[in-house]
C-alpha atoms as one frame of an Amber mdcrd trajectory, in Angstrom:
protein
  32.428 -14.749   0.282  30.450 -14.669   3.543  27.093 -16.367   3.725  25.897
 -13.324   5.721  26.592 -11.015   2.802  23.527  -9.418   1.189  23.302 -11.385
  -2.072  20.384  -9.564  -3.628  18.295  -6.543  -2.714  15.177  -7.979  -4.324
  13.497  -8.910  -1.017  13.344 -11.714   1.503  12.420 -14.432  -0.968  15.263
 -13.648  -3.348  17.775 -13.452  -0.504  16.645 -16.919   0.633  17.008 -18.311
  -2.901  20.452 -16.749  -3.376  21.590 -18.040   0.009  20.619 -21.635  -0.823
  22.182 -21.357  -4.283  25.441 -20.193  -2.694  25.335 -23.040  -0.163  24.673
 -25.761  -2.728  27.579 -24.480  -4.822  30.079 -24.266  -1.940  29.116 -27.007
   0.534  28.838 -30.782   0.386  25.337 -32.304  -0.121  25.459 -33.635   3.468
  26.110 -30.137   4.810  23.340 -28.622   2.687  20.799 -31.240   3.804  21.732
 -30.640   7.426  21.317 -26.906   6.834  17.944 -27.464   5.113  16.821 -29.674
   8.009  17.659 -27.049  10.621  16.011 -24.288   8.621  12.740 -25.884   7.537
  12.242 -29.075   9.569  13.602 -28.231  13.037  12.843 -24.568  12.331  15.387
 -23.428  14.884  19.123 -23.183  15.526  20.031 -21.822  12.073  23.430 -20.112
  11.951  22.546 -17.277   9.577  20.455 -14.600  11.287  19.734 -12.784   8.028
  18.126 -15.901   6.527  16.106 -16.362   9.710  14.887 -12.756   9.449  13.918
 -13.279   5.807  11.815 -16.300   6.729  10.182 -14.298   9.519   9.304 -11.584
   6.986   7.798 -14.169   4.628   5.775 -15.914   7.326   4.641 -12.597   8.809
   3.322 -11.293   5.490  -0.137 -12.811   4.788   0.332 -12.649   1.007   3.801
 -14.201   1.153   2.723 -16.910   3.587  -0.041 -17.936   1.180   2.679 -18.350
  -1.433   4.916 -20.322   0.948   4.421 -23.721  -0.805   5.613 -22.088  -4.041
   8.573 -20.473  -2.235   9.633 -23.713  -0.545   9.208 -25.554  -3.840  11.665
 -23.132  -5.442  14.084 -23.645  -2.543  13.973 -27.420  -3.053  14.490 -27.168
  -6.793  17.524 -24.921  -6.406  19.162 -27.890  -4.662  17.658 -30.545  -6.956
  18.756 -28.693 -10.075  22.361 -28.748  -8.867  22.450 -32.343  -7.622  20.765
 -33.926 -10.617  23.724 -32.971 -12.805  25.930 -35.763 -11.415  25.144 -39.441
 -10.720  27.271 -39.090  -7.558  24.893 -36.521  -6.052  21.523 -37.616  -7.452
  20.838 -39.864  -4.458  20.838 -36.818  -2.187  17.617 -35.689  -3.858  15.939
 -38.660  -2.180  17.523 -37.639   1.157  16.139 -34.137   0.674  12.592 -35.438
   0.161  12.950 -37.753   3.150  13.572 -34.700   5.374   9.867 -33.892   5.179
   8.992 -37.148   6.930  10.358 -35.692  10.156   8.495 -32.405  10.537   7.761
 -32.158  14.320   4.250 -31.394  15.495   5.012 -29.768  18.839   7.635 -27.303
  20.087   8.846 -25.592  23.261   6.922 -22.734  24.824   7.593 -19.081  24.186
   8.190 -16.822  21.171  10.560 -19.242  19.437   7.903 -21.914  19.740   5.281
 -19.607  18.257   7.327 -18.606  15.220   8.812 -22.074  14.732   5.359 -23.629
  14.837   4.127 -21.079  12.314   6.978 -22.068  10.023   6.343 -25.775  10.530
   2.663 -25.251   9.844   3.613 -23.636   6.525   5.925 -26.576   5.773   3.068
 -28.977   6.477   0.991 -26.936   4.035   3.690 -27.539   1.439   3.575 -31.289
   2.170  -0.158 -31.248   1.412   0.337 -29.389  -1.883   0.756 -30.567  -5.468
   4.279 -29.108  -5.402   5.397 -31.731  -2.903   3.675 -34.518  -4.836   5.490
 -33.440  -8.013   8.777 -33.207  -6.113   8.390 -36.751  -4.762   7.734 -38.052
  -8.262  10.813 -36.275  -9.578  12.911 -37.756  -6.777  11.518 -41.153  -7.698
  12.727 -40.631 -11.270  16.167 -39.123 -10.613  17.020 -41.139  -7.513  15.527
 -44.372  -8.851  18.381 -46.618  -7.684  18.382 -45.341  -4.119  14.584 -45.420
  -3.910  14.542 -49.076  -4.906  17.104 -49.990  -2.255  15.202 -48.167   0.468
  11.689 -49.292  -0.464  11.259 -53.044  -0.200   7.468 -52.856  -0.179   5.039
 -54.001  -2.866   5.491 -51.894  -5.967   2.851 -49.246  -6.530   1.972 -47.571
  -9.793   3.426 -44.251  -8.656   6.892 -45.809  -8.425   6.780 -46.536 -12.168
   6.838 -42.833 -13.077  10.464 -43.160 -14.237   9.249 -45.386 -17.086   6.954
 -42.787 -18.685   8.737 -39.519 -19.530   5.808 -38.444 -21.716   3.882 -37.843
 -18.463   6.479 -35.504 -16.962   5.157 -32.198 -18.321   1.908 -32.883 -16.490
   2.948 -35.014 -13.481   6.189 -33.264 -12.521   5.326 -29.700 -13.516   2.397
 -27.460 -12.736   1.236 -23.865 -12.527   4.001 -21.839 -10.906   6.801 -24.319
 -11.566  10.117 -22.514 -11.226  12.639 -22.161 -14.026  14.929 -24.558 -12.131
  12.132 -27.126 -11.931  11.332 -26.846 -15.633  14.994 -27.143 -16.597  15.483
 -30.237 -14.456  12.323 -31.962 -15.670  12.958 -31.284 -19.363  16.566 -32.472
 -19.106  15.560 -35.697 -17.341  12.661 -36.227 -19.733  14.836 -36.019 -22.852
  17.523 -38.237 -21.346  15.038 -40.985 -20.411  13.244 -40.780 -23.754  16.512
 -41.265 -25.616  17.581 -44.055 -23.244  14.350 -45.986 -23.806  14.351 -45.469
 -27.576  17.953 -46.652 -27.850  17.287 -49.651 -25.605  14.163 -50.574 -27.582
  16.079 -50.370 -30.866  18.880 -52.580 -29.483  16.396 -55.103 -28.101  14.525
 -55.468 -31.402  17.828 -55.804 -33.268  18.927 -58.491 -30.815  15.663 -60.406
 -31.244  16.039 -60.281 -35.035  19.577 -61.656 -34.889  18.498 -64.469 -32.551
  15.572 -65.333 -34.842  17.888 -65.456 -37.878  20.270 -67.785 -36.056  17.408
 -70.108 -35.112  16.014 -70.094 -38.661  19.444 -71.124 -39.916  19.734 -73.825
 -37.260  22.739 -72.111 -35.695  23.575 -72.105 -31.986  23.130 -68.805 -30.124
  26.403 -67.865 -28.452  26.022 -65.051 -25.898  29.702 -64.244 -26.360  28.998
 -63.323 -29.982  25.484 -61.912 -29.635  25.242 -59.978 -26.375  21.789 -60.485
 -24.833  19.634 -57.363 -24.461  16.839 -57.177 -21.905  13.297 -56.244 -22.861
  13.024 -52.533 -21.902   9.255 -52.745 -21.420   6.997 -54.474 -18.909   5.275
 -56.255 -21.808   6.035 -59.829 -22.742   8.213 -60.305 -25.819   5.197 -61.534
 -27.773   3.018 -58.599 -26.675   5.790 -56.125 -27.511   6.160 -57.724 -30.941
   2.425 -57.398 -31.611   2.500 -53.777 -30.481   5.423 -52.882 -32.750   3.722
 -54.540 -35.702   0.511 -52.608 -34.978   2.167 -49.205 -34.529   4.664 -49.467
 -37.382   3.253 -52.048 -39.783   0.079 -52.443 -41.823  -2.581 -51.802 -39.182
  -5.658 -51.106 -41.314  -6.492 -52.513 -44.763  -2.826 -53.015 -45.596  -1.782
 -49.500 -44.574   0.163 -48.194 -41.590  -1.241 -45.576 -39.221   1.108 -42.988
 -40.687  -0.148 -43.725 -44.200  -3.795 -43.669 -43.101  -3.311 -40.364 -41.252
  -1.705 -38.739 -44.311  -4.636 -39.869 -46.429  -7.099 -38.394 -43.925  -5.277
 -35.054 -43.876  -5.275 -34.880 -47.670  -8.986 -35.733 -47.750 -10.013 -33.111
 -45.173  -7.750 -30.290 -46.331  -9.912 -27.313 -47.262 -13.074 -29.103 -46.093
 -16.163 -26.989 -46.868 -17.687 -26.803 -43.392 -17.315 -28.031 -39.823 -20.130
 -30.595 -40.043 -18.366 -32.361 -42.903 -15.109 -32.317 -40.940 -16.863 -33.922
 -37.953 -18.410 -36.583 -40.176 -15.022 -37.351 -41.733 -13.328 -37.554 -38.339
 -16.101 -39.828 -37.062 -15.518 -42.200 -39.992 -11.750 -42.008 -39.456 -12.216
 -43.206 -35.870 -14.857 -45.867 -36.497 -12.686 -47.491 -39.158 -10.498 -48.598
 -36.224 -13.382 -49.977 -34.168 -14.082 -53.693 -34.357 -17.267 -54.258 -36.342
 -19.410 -56.026 -33.747 -18.375 -53.752 -30.896 -18.982 -50.650 -33.000 -22.399
 -51.769 -34.200 -23.562 -52.734 -30.706 -23.472 -49.213 -29.262 -20.047 -47.563
 -29.470 -20.502 -45.966 -32.893 -23.922 -44.571 -32.009 -22.680 -42.985 -28.770
 -19.639 -41.563 -30.539 -21.811 -40.092 -33.304 -24.019 -38.385 -30.719 -20.892
 -37.008 -29.077 -19.758 -35.502 -32.378 -23.149 -33.944 -33.104 -23.055 -32.143
 -29.761 -19.695 -30.476 -30.477 -19.929 -26.771 -31.326 -23.081 -27.008 -33.507
 -23.028 -23.219 -33.971 -20.030 -23.707 -36.315 -21.532 -26.517 -38.403 -21.941
 -24.385 -41.539 -18.624 -22.548 -41.213 -15.231 -23.553 -42.513 -13.236 -24.925
 -39.544  -9.877 -23.366 -38.680  -7.025 -25.231 -36.973  -8.054 -23.970 -33.542
 -11.567 -25.409 -33.888 -10.175 -28.707 -35.189  -7.786 -28.942 -32.215 -10.629
 -28.226 -29.775 -12.620 -31.002 -31.440  -9.809 -33.540 -31.077  -9.373 -32.475
 -27.459 -13.050 -33.064 -26.680 -12.922 -36.487 -28.347  -9.883 -37.470 -26.249
 -11.813 -36.350 -23.168 -14.692 -38.600 -24.173 -12.619 -41.624 -25.199 -10.118
 -41.578 -22.301 -10.907 -39.306 -19.350 -12.289 -35.800 -18.992 -10.504 -34.129
 -16.075  -9.019 -34.660 -12.594 -12.284 -33.332 -11.170 -14.307 -35.806 -13.251
 -12.020 -38.835 -13.772 -14.696 -40.955 -15.442 -12.966 -43.363 -17.840 -15.639
 -45.990 -18.457 -15.487 -45.545 -22.251 -11.745 -46.206 -22.203 -12.200 -49.291
 -20.019 -14.971 -50.496 -22.325 -12.736 -50.086 -25.396  -9.912 -52.032 -23.777
 -12.293 -54.814 -22.738 -13.743 -55.164 -26.234 -10.845 -54.249 -28.550  -7.762
 -54.949 -26.450  -5.094 -52.500 -25.307  -2.985 -52.683 -28.475  -5.745 -51.590
 -30.860  -7.149 -49.021 -28.440  -3.772 -47.296 -28.087  -3.378 -47.662 -31.854
  -6.529 -45.579 -32.344  -5.129 -42.826 -30.116  -1.862 -42.917 -32.077  -3.818
 -42.692 -35.312  -5.474 -39.497 -34.068  -2.222 -37.928 -32.833  -0.532 -38.612
 -36.176  -2.962 -36.253 -37.888  -1.417 -33.344 -35.955   1.664 -33.201 -33.692
  -0.047 -30.535 -31.570  -2.375 -33.266 -30.290   0.367 -35.261 -28.568   0.324
 -33.147 -25.363  -3.464 -33.574 -25.180  -3.101 -37.351 -25.186  -0.264 -37.179
 -22.666  -2.450 -35.056 -20.389  -5.284 -37.655 -20.480  -2.910 -40.420 -19.380
  -1.369 -38.211 -16.697  -4.850 -37.801 -15.188  -5.279 -41.582 -15.088  -1.788
 -42.010 -13.642  -2.522 -39.519 -10.869  -5.867 -41.181 -10.168  -4.346 -44.670
  -9.778  -0.973 -43.584  -8.378  -1.449 -45.298  -5.011  -2.683 -48.602  -6.522
  -0.366 -51.582  -6.678   1.037 -52.386 -10.084  -0.930 -55.635 -10.184  -4.094
 -53.805  -9.100  -3.924 -51.495 -12.127  -2.228 -53.757 -14.661  -4.639 -52.660
 -17.416  -3.314 -49.113 -17.017   0.327 -50.257 -16.804  -0.065 -52.105 -20.113
  -1.694 -49.024 -21.651   1.109 -46.743 -20.442   3.732 -49.161 -21.765   2.081
 -49.341 -25.177   1.738 -45.570 -25.438   5.467 -45.364 -24.676   6.226 -47.850
 -27.452   3.873 -46.102 -29.913   5.460 -42.697 -29.253   8.991 -44.082 -29.442
   8.598 -45.708 -32.842   6.667 -42.801 -34.381   8.215 -39.673 -32.822  11.705
 -40.891 -31.947  14.948 -38.998 -32.497  16.640 -42.405 -32.740  16.730 -43.986
 -36.197  13.908 -46.559 -36.260  13.796 -46.960 -40.039  14.773 -50.626 -39.757
  11.379 -51.266 -38.125   9.608 -49.951 -41.219  11.740 -52.190 -43.401  10.796
 -55.090 -41.137   7.037 -54.484 -40.866   6.455 -52.643 -44.163   8.694 -54.435
 -46.657   8.908 -52.827 -50.059   7.618 -49.427 -48.871
């Protein structure tokens, strides 16, 4: 089949997409990257005149040119979606992203220069867009091994994105994400979630076996008990405390799951919205350390609740209103929005209660309704984006929070059997 053949009559954009899909299916990754480089980076010397004409049509149409970052994003993900399927080709995703480092800023004179510079200007617009930022993060996740070999610099928070798949729906996807992009991100997300959950389960099992050997005064032979590395960035002691908090008896002898079920039973069919707000306020403040709560936190939180949708106070709340209420409380407790990334309340909670209990409170809220999990994930994605360029050590408070959220989600929403943790931390239940 000739690459000059008309693949699709749906317009210039679709022809471009079909052309790249054909190339990635029939050529080596090296050939495709060279082709991509000539087409979008050098913006000259491409061997397919029809593709060149399609790009000219796109650039020459004001509406299409405004959509160029979205079009180029789709082009990239057609290649990424193919290469991410095999470990042998995943490293080429990093090579693809690296192409954008070499966009020239000046060209020869004449018509070719004029059109080529227009195209390069559009490519630079893509580099300044959220699409490119999301693509770089995805490359960081999929091509993790190659990235680490190439980047010997001090580790920044953004390079840890591969550790937190619960952020992917918000950090790697956005408005206008192509089907290919969504498919790739969801596949990678589920694979990494399962990998972490399995690794965490094996690590805890290993620690239990080692502890039993020590209690019995037996030697620990690595040939019999294969060592398992800690899959988190937390110390073993901190991870142990976190697991106990998120699985075991966290409040008055009850686990968060038990407390959340009790809250749901208590508020089912609640008479009006004001009563629901009062109950939710009490549910939250039960997790706040006494002295810290009495000093000012509880008062500020109560005022926050009273300001929420007062026009509904005497009406029975439906699930939509309850979800909006939870969402507003997450905004207050963690961070409101990318435009207003104020997170002083969150920082204050961590300083006074510690990261483990603070994340435990968020887990306790999410356990009342699974629909709330994406809201919490979104709050942490905003913080991740805000601190992305910080060094890991410069934002260690956030790293520890992200790690603990990962642990809390894994042991409460996992597809891997974690029942042994309940037997360990909730004996007799």
